[in-house]
Amino acid sequence: MQTVRALGTDVLDLFRRQGELSRIDVIEASGLSRSTVNQRLTLLLDAGLILPTGGGESTGGRPSSKFRFNTERACILAADIGASGFTAAVCDLDGRPLTTTSRTIEVAEGPEAVLAAVVGAFEELAPELEVWGIGIGVPGPVEFAARRVVNPPIMSGWDRFDIAGWFAPHYDAPVVVENDANARAIAEARSLGLDNVIALKLGSGVGAGLVSNGQLIRGDKGAAGDIGHTRSVTRDAEARLCRCGNLDCVEAYAGGWALRRDLERVGIATSSTSDVVALLERGDEVALARVRAAGRTLGDAVATLVGVFNPRAVVVSGRLAESGEVLFSGIRERVYQQAAPLLTGDLVIAKTTLGDEAGVIGLALETIDTVFSGEEVAAPRAVVAVG
Ligand SMILES: [Zn+2]
């Protein structure tokens, strides 16, 4: 790992972004001298981070070849924790999940119980590759530099819990902690090759991750994009209590938990957001009406974000994203009504193509970026020593 950081990342980044490259390609793309490039390539080859692929140019009588990033030099473990369960994955160094597993557990059970289940899942996945980093996604605001959750509305017991330190006895690798919607925004932006993307996560709660001009927007306290707890534009005559304690939040109308509460009031029992989606599939009129209204509420909130950030795509993931057109038509209706034509002309509003893995992909990508950035990411052991 030390070697990796000492290499500098310019040449490695070229391989990560552009795929297979010859020596000449690297010289041209990097602007570095031939001798510097040769030196970097040798270091990267020695570190096992690039592999020769053959078939490249031959210069000066010396057989040469192309090289590619060795995505299976090591792996990243990622866990995308939601309100009522998580997906864990072993990912390669390109963020691709190699193996995944899911567990049902309430995040409100607290960090000890949930993280123990995450470690259990990682152990079951039994990565064969060296673990170079761990990415943990949580459904709450994250102080990224400190790798802690701060003032989470729904994660009782998690406030400022030392997540990285908790992994220290289990793994000697840097830990990245990120908000779940932010991780999805990274995954969607990379997957689409776009610099301006809003990733909407619709599960029990409502969250949004923002990538603007290629940069993830976290905000001052890690709570940027938390549209679930902004005030809903359309409101019932009687104020709705949100689980954060405020009244009339977007989530109180459009979160999976709120939809379940509404259905329960008219005698329809559900045990998860997936049950709500199942009702839609069966054509349940009450559920269809509620989800259509939820789509409009979400559309109002998204329209504001579209006005501020001018994204190229709004990508929706999470359990409720499975609702289909009944949800999406409401979102689109309000966004196209409210945002200026210049903002909506090329705007795409669509379900993710990454499925349930959007979260772990984003977490893995962010962890890899952090590992290769050369930034000082203290290993968990060091955090414990300080704390
Ligand atoms: Zn709220």
PDB file of C-alpha atoms in Angstrom, residues 37 41-42 46 67 84 139 164 187 198 209 223 230 240 259 288 290 323 334 342-343 351-352 357 362 373 379:
ATOM      1  CA  VAL A  37       6.661   7.302 -17.975  1.00  0.00           C
ATOM      2  CA  LEU A  41       5.148   1.969 -15.657  1.00  0.00           C
ATOM      3  CA  THR A  42       7.880  -0.119 -14.077  1.00  0.00           C
ATOM      4  CA  ASP A  46       6.092  -4.154  -9.962  1.00  0.00           C
ATOM      5  CA  PHE A  67      -1.058  -2.273 -20.463  1.00  0.00           C
ATOM      6  CA  SER A  84     -34.099  -1.896   7.334  1.00  0.00           C
ATOM      7  CA  PRO A 139     -28.836   6.481   5.671  1.00  0.00           C
ATOM      8  CA  ALA A 164     -13.810   3.267  11.294  1.00  0.00           C
ATOM      9  CA  ALA A 187     -21.985   5.358  -8.958  1.00  0.00           C
ATOM     10  CA  ILE A 198     -28.915  13.861  -8.979  1.00  0.00           C
ATOM     11  CA  GLY A 209     -27.015  12.742  -3.674  1.00  0.00           C
ATOM     12  CA  ALA A 223     -26.387  16.986   4.855  1.00  0.00           C
ATOM     13  CA  THR A 230     -37.438  19.729   3.527  1.00  0.00           C
ATOM     14  CA  ARG A 240     -48.243  15.323   9.053  1.00  0.00           C
ATOM     15  CA  LEU A 259     -46.883   5.272   2.626  1.00  0.00           C
ATOM     16  CA  LEU A 288     -51.747   3.416  -6.596  1.00  0.00           C
ATOM     17  CA  ARG A 290     -50.924   7.149  -2.629  1.00  0.00           C
ATOM     18  CA  SER A 323     -43.010   1.315  -8.420  1.00  0.00           C
ATOM     19  CA  ARG A 334     -43.952  18.346 -11.496  1.00  0.00           C
ATOM     20  CA  LEU A 342     -33.529  25.176 -20.622  1.00  0.00           C
ATOM     21  CA  LEU A 343     -33.228  22.934 -17.543  1.00  0.00           C
ATOM     22  CA  LYS A 351     -34.672   4.400 -12.800  1.00  0.00           C
ATOM     23  CA  THR A 352     -31.114   3.270 -12.127  1.00  0.00           C
ATOM     24  CA  GLU A 357     -25.890  -2.633  -6.341  1.00  0.00           C
ATOM     25  CA  GLY A 362     -20.461   3.978  -5.368  1.00  0.00           C
ATOM     26  CA  SER A 373      -5.515   9.663  -3.887  1.00  0.00           C
ATOM     27  CA  ALA A 379      -5.773   2.982   9.071  1.00  0.00           C
TER      28      ALA A 379
END
